[in-house]
Tab-separated table of C-alpha atoms and ligand atoms in Angstrom:
chain	number	residue	atom	x	y	z
A	20	MET	CA	68.675	116.074	65.467
A	21	SER	CA	68.984	112.347	64.788
A	22	HIS	CA	72.197	111.684	62.841
A	23	ASN	CA	74.227	112.631	59.782
A	24	ARG	CA	74.347	109.446	57.783
A	25	SER	CA	72.603	107.360	55.220
A	26	GLY	CA	71.572	104.486	57.501
A	27	LEU	CA	68.347	104.043	59.396
A	28	PHE	CA	68.130	103.658	63.173
A	29	ILE	CA	65.029	101.782	64.380
A	30	THR	CA	64.316	100.944	68.030
A	31	LEU	CA	61.702	98.688	69.620
A	32	GLU	CA	60.412	99.305	73.121
A	33	GLY	CA	57.870	97.812	75.492
A	34	GLY	CA	57.472	95.770	78.653
A	35	GLU	CA	58.597	92.206	79.312
A	36	GLY	CA	57.155	89.670	76.872
A	37	ALA	CA	55.691	92.311	74.541
A	38	GLY	CA	57.279	90.473	71.600
A	39	LYS	CA	60.089	92.925	70.770
A	40	SER	CA	62.760	90.308	70.020
A	41	THR	CA	60.381	88.332	67.800
A	42	ALA	CA	59.251	91.466	65.911
A	43	ALA	CA	62.839	92.767	65.580
A	44	GLN	CA	63.910	89.465	64.038
A	45	GLY	CA	60.995	89.531	61.582
A	46	LEU	CA	61.752	93.113	60.550
A	47	ALA	CA	65.444	92.302	60.091
A	48	ASP	CA	64.549	89.336	57.849
A	49	LEU	CA	62.241	91.555	55.783
A	50	PHE	CA	64.905	94.240	55.191
A	51	ARG	CA	67.512	91.583	54.369
A	52	ALA	CA	65.121	90.139	51.792
A	53	GLU	CA	64.968	93.670	50.333
A	54	GLY	CA	68.764	93.489	49.943
A	55	ARG	CA	69.669	95.850	52.797
A	56	GLU	CA	72.508	95.417	55.276
A	57	VAL	CA	70.880	94.971	58.703
A	58	ILE	CA	72.467	95.046	62.138
A	59	ALA	CA	70.046	93.498	64.636
A	60	THR	CA	71.186	94.255	68.146
A	61	ARG	CA	69.899	94.738	71.688
A	62	GLU	CA	70.294	96.651	74.920
A	63	PRO	CA	71.679	96.282	77.410
A	64	GLY	CA	74.335	94.599	75.281
A	65	GLY	CA	75.379	94.434	71.643
A	66	THR	CA	79.164	94.637	72.129
A	67	LYS	CA	81.528	92.545	74.244
A	68	GLY	CA	81.852	95.260	76.884
A	69	ALA	CA	78.135	96.056	76.935
A	70	GLU	CA	77.246	92.348	77.232
A	71	ALA	CA	79.540	92.122	80.281
A	72	ILE	CA	77.687	95.080	81.824
A	73	ARG	CA	74.365	93.386	80.902
A	74	ALA	CA	75.325	90.329	82.972
A	75	LEU	CA	75.844	92.564	86.014
A	76	LEU	CA	72.642	94.538	85.372
A	77	LEU	CA	70.402	91.481	85.079
A	78	ALA	CA	72.016	89.469	87.894
A	79	THR	CA	69.724	88.979	90.860
A	80	ASP	CA	72.547	88.372	93.358
A	81	THR	CA	74.134	91.853	93.153
A	82	PRO	CA	72.033	94.674	94.658
A	83	LEU	CA	72.486	97.960	92.754
A	84	ALA	CA	70.948	101.340	93.576
A	85	PRO	CA	68.632	102.672	90.821
A	86	MET	CA	71.076	105.492	89.931
A	87	ALA	CA	73.894	102.939	89.641
A	88	GLN	CA	71.707	100.852	87.310
A	89	THR	CA	70.997	103.986	85.262
A	90	MET	CA	74.676	104.795	84.849
A	91	LEU	CA	75.526	101.197	83.975
A	92	HIS	CA	72.813	101.171	81.297
A	93	PHE	CA	74.363	104.330	79.839
A	94	ALA	CA	77.913	102.967	80.137
A	95	ALA	CA	76.818	99.910	78.132
A	96	ARG	CA	74.990	102.207	75.678
A	97	ALA	CA	78.030	104.458	75.179
A	98	ASP	CA	80.123	101.470	74.105
A	99	HIS	CA	77.343	100.040	71.952
A	100	VAL	CA	76.741	103.363	70.172
A	101	GLU	CA	80.394	104.177	69.518
A	102	ALA	CA	81.625	100.677	68.619
A	103	LEU	CA	78.656	99.276	66.702
A	104	ILE	CA	75.730	101.589	65.972
A	105	ARG	CA	77.377	104.795	64.694
A	106	PRO	CA	79.806	102.968	62.349
A	107	ALA	CA	76.928	100.850	60.947
A	108	LEU	CA	74.765	103.920	60.315
A	109	ALA	CA	77.711	105.744	58.742
A	110	ARG	CA	78.106	103.002	56.133
A	111	GLY	CA	74.367	103.023	55.365
A	112	ALA	CA	73.146	99.975	57.298
A	113	ILE	CA	69.756	99.586	58.932
A	114	VAL	CA	70.221	99.195	62.685
A	115	ILE	CA	67.355	97.517	64.556
A	116	CYS	CA	67.843	97.762	68.292
A	117	ASP	CA	65.744	95.801	70.815
A	118	ARG	CA	65.426	98.491	73.559
A	119	TYR	CA	67.342	101.801	73.748
A	120	TYR	CA	67.239	104.907	75.918
A	121	ASP	CA	63.430	104.974	76.270
A	122	SER	CA	63.810	101.790	78.341
A	123	THR	CA	66.033	103.664	80.796
A	124	MET	CA	63.459	106.440	81.056
A	125	ALA	CA	60.590	103.951	81.534
A	126	TYR	CA	62.292	101.438	83.870
A	127	GLN	CA	64.704	103.609	85.873
A	128	SER	CA	62.687	106.848	86.034
A	129	TYR	CA	58.985	105.882	85.850
A	130	GLY	CA	59.655	102.460	87.414
A	131	GLN	CA	62.380	103.155	89.974
A	132	GLY	CA	62.089	106.895	90.601
A	133	VAL	CA	65.382	108.184	89.150
A	134	ASP	CA	65.156	111.882	88.278
A	135	ILE	CA	63.902	112.422	84.715
A	136	GLY	CA	66.284	115.363	84.246
A	137	ALA	CA	69.301	113.195	85.098
A	138	ILE	CA	68.328	110.653	82.442
A	139	ALA	CA	67.580	113.420	79.920
A	140	SER	CA	71.152	114.725	80.493
A	141	LEU	CA	72.605	111.283	79.797
A	142	ILE	CA	70.497	111.028	76.633
A	143	ARG	CA	71.947	114.384	75.491
A	144	LEU	CA	75.442	113.078	76.206
A	145	ILE	CA	74.892	109.978	74.047
A	146	ASN	CA	73.503	112.290	71.308
A	147	LEU	CA	72.183	109.621	68.956
A	148	HIS	CA	68.441	109.515	68.432
A	149	PRO	CA	66.434	106.818	66.642
A	150	ASP	CA	64.763	107.713	63.340
A	151	ILE	CA	61.718	105.767	64.462
A	152	THR	CA	60.731	103.976	67.665
A	153	PHE	CA	57.995	101.361	67.959
A	154	PHE	CA	56.318	100.883	71.320
A	155	LEU	CA	54.865	97.372	71.466
A	156	ASP	CA	51.842	97.682	73.712
A	157	VAL	CA	50.348	94.538	75.192
A	158	PRO	CA	48.051	94.001	78.225
A	159	ALA	CA	49.934	92.755	81.296
A	160	ASP	CA	48.064	89.425	81.399
A	161	VAL	CA	48.951	88.643	77.766
A	162	ALA	CA	52.640	89.392	78.406
A	163	GLN	CA	52.562	87.232	81.536
A	164	THR	CA	51.029	84.297	79.636
A	165	ARG	CA	53.681	84.584	76.915
A	166	LEU	CA	56.537	84.670	79.422
A	167	ALA	CA	55.104	81.755	81.395
A	168	ALA	CA	54.777	79.718	78.177
A	169	ARG	CA	58.412	80.478	77.319
A	170	GLY	CA	59.505	79.480	80.826
A	171	ALA	CA	62.316	82.057	80.904
A	172	ALA	CA	64.413	82.570	84.018
A	173	SER	CA	63.449	85.625	86.044
A	174	ASP	CA	65.991	88.509	86.005
A	175	ARG	CA	66.362	91.649	88.170
A	176	TYR	CA	63.541	93.497	86.363
A	177	GLU	CA	61.136	90.618	85.765
A	178	ARG	CA	61.100	90.117	89.545
A	179	GLN	CA	59.858	93.638	90.287
A	180	GLY	CA	56.147	92.778	90.211
A	181	ALA	CA	52.926	94.064	88.690
A	182	ASP	CA	52.929	97.631	90.128
A	183	PHE	CA	56.413	98.249	88.784
A	184	MET	CA	55.425	96.925	85.344
A	185	ALA	CA	52.333	99.158	85.344
A	186	ARG	CA	54.535	102.235	86.038
A	187	VAL	CA	56.885	101.169	83.232
A	188	ALA	CA	53.967	100.744	80.802
A	189	HIS	CA	52.661	104.194	81.807
A	190	GLY	CA	56.145	105.607	81.188
A	191	PHE	CA	56.342	104.156	77.677
A	192	ARG	CA	52.914	105.597	76.808
A	193	ALA	CA	53.924	109.013	78.176
A	194	ILE	CA	57.124	109.053	76.100
A	195	ALA	CA	55.295	107.952	72.931
A	196	THR	CA	52.635	110.631	73.433
A	197	ALA	CA	55.238	113.338	74.039
A	198	GLU	CA	57.209	112.489	70.872
A	199	PRO	CA	54.714	111.580	68.144
A	200	GLY	CA	57.185	112.464	65.375
A	201	ARG	CA	59.557	109.693	66.408
A	202	CYS	CA	57.302	107.195	68.160
A	203	MET	CA	54.550	104.831	67.037
A	204	ILE	CA	52.475	102.718	69.414
A	205	ILE	CA	51.738	99.254	67.998
A	206	ASP	CA	49.055	96.881	69.272
A	207	ALA	CA	51.315	93.934	70.064
A	208	THR	CA	48.512	91.423	70.567
A	209	ALA	CA	48.595	90.982	66.765
A	210	GLN	CA	50.340	88.025	65.150
A	211	PRO	CA	54.095	88.532	64.630
A	212	GLN	CA	53.817	88.781	60.815
A	213	ASP	CA	51.122	91.476	61.157
A	214	LEU	CA	53.287	93.442	63.599
A	215	VAL	CA	56.188	93.328	61.159
A	216	ALA	CA	53.958	94.471	58.284
A	217	GLN	CA	52.619	97.380	60.409
A	218	MET	CA	56.156	98.430	61.314
A	219	ARG	CA	57.331	98.243	57.688
A	220	ARG	CA	54.407	100.482	56.621
A	221	GLY	CA	55.205	102.898	59.469
A	222	ILE	CA	58.851	103.130	58.407
A	223	ALA	CA	57.880	103.805	54.786
A	224	ALA	CA	55.365	106.465	55.841
A	225	ARG	CA	57.666	108.229	58.341
A	226	THR	CA	61.020	107.989	56.566
A	227	GLY	CA	60.155	107.372	52.908
A	228	ARG	CA	62.332	104.218	52.927
B	15	T5A	N1	66.235	97.508	80.966
B	15	T5A	C1	66.770	97.591	79.711
B	15	T5A	C2	66.230	98.593	81.835
B	15	T5A	O1	65.768	98.489	82.968
B	15	T5A	N2	66.772	99.777	81.391
B	15	T5A	C3	67.344	99.923	80.148
B	15	T5A	O2	67.852	101.008	79.811
B	15	T5A	C4	67.337	98.779	79.265
B	15	T5A	C5	67.932	98.881	77.906
B	15	T5A	C6	66.476	93.415	79.566
B	15	T5A	C7	65.943	94.001	80.840
B	15	T5A	O3	66.611	95.196	81.124
B	15	T5A	C8	65.676	96.215	81.409
B	15	T5A	C9	64.422	95.830	80.706
B	15	T5A	C10	64.455	94.318	80.743
B	15	T5A	O4	63.836	93.899	81.927
B	15	T5A	P1	65.775	91.251	78.283
B	15	T5A	O5	65.984	89.810	78.587
B	15	T5A	O6	66.483	91.802	77.100
B	15	T5A	O7	66.176	92.068	79.558
B	15	T5A	O8	64.219	91.499	78.339
B	15	T5A	P2	63.156	91.879	77.284
B	15	T5A	O9	63.681	92.900	76.353
B	15	T5A	O10	61.932	92.238	78.044
B	15	T5A	O11	62.973	90.550	76.471
B	15	T5A	P3	61.850	89.479	76.537
B	15	T5A	O12	62.394	88.347	75.728
B	15	T5A	O13	61.451	89.189	77.930
B	15	T5A	O14	60.623	90.126	75.823
B	15	T5A	P4	60.325	90.437	74.297
B	15	T5A	O15	61.588	90.510	73.510
B	15	T5A	O16	59.457	91.610	74.270
B	15	T5A	O17	59.473	89.176	73.852
B	15	T5A	P5	59.848	87.956	72.864
B	15	T5A	O18	59.856	88.404	71.472
B	15	T5A	O19	61.053	87.260	73.402
B	15	T5A	O20	58.546	87.067	73.075
B	15	T5A	C11	58.196	86.494	74.324
B	15	T5A	C12	57.363	85.219	74.066
B	15	T5A	O21	56.141	85.581	73.412
B	15	T5A	C13	56.022	84.962	72.124
B	15	T5A	C14	57.445	84.488	71.767
B	15	T5A	O22	57.398	83.345	70.963
B	15	T5A	C15	58.047	84.221	73.131
B	15	T5A	O23	57.753	82.922	73.564
B	15	T5A	N3	55.545	86.003	71.191
B	15	T5A	C16	54.296	86.097	70.700
B	15	T5A	N4	53.197	85.352	70.883
B	15	T5A	C17	52.061	85.746	70.216
B	15	T5A	N5	51.983	86.831	69.412
B	15	T5A	C18	53.064	87.618	69.224
B	15	T5A	N6	52.989	88.713	68.442
B	15	T5A	C19	54.281	87.263	69.885
B	15	T5A	N7	55.520	87.821	69.915
B	15	T5A	C20	56.268	87.052	70.732
């Protein structure tokens, strides 16, 4: 079950530098131009409490065991879902979230070895599923070039290295393959406006909206 409300819950997933934030912004602009209320948000984060947890999660000077990271991601998510996402969906808004629980499965389970069953239990506890999830798939070298061009500071996860990122990418593909009703893989080497157009067509085809 996804949710009992009139809104639409869209999530974007993928590795570092796949272009999720850029595509999420473009999709939000498109829906706003259609006259819809849009909440564009992100994880970890999206509320004051979840942003405070984000700072701890991304900090490179505080070692945290993978299971501790998992529970912090879900603590942030619990606040984000209850304080922002559920109320927005209940009033009919479109919620576009840059990363959600598939990131925990890909990074903490496929990437860091946390038990899949433990994460599946936390997902059941949160009990809010996206209507549609886009997996932005981009070759590692393209993502690396984009990140280098942006010159962003390196956080806890960006520092993990190529093998870790390959396990994460494998995880995302495995999730998308296992749940074809919810998930769509998008070739994220396309130009941002083409990605947004592909996503808009996917939403219309899958949800009729
Ligand atoms: N994490 C998160 C977990 O481990 N578990 C979890 O449960 C969750 C929720 C979050 C970190 O936390 C981890 C995953 C992450 O490591 P973050 O800063 O939010 O950290 O990291 P990302 O979500 O990876 O954000 P990035 O900004 O690094 O990547 P994006 O959003 O995919 O990429 P974007 O849009 O910022 O673009 C990157 C650059 O590429 C260009 C942009 O202009 C930009 O310079 N670009 C394009 N260039 C050409 N063509 C396109 N289509 C382009 N799209 C963007």
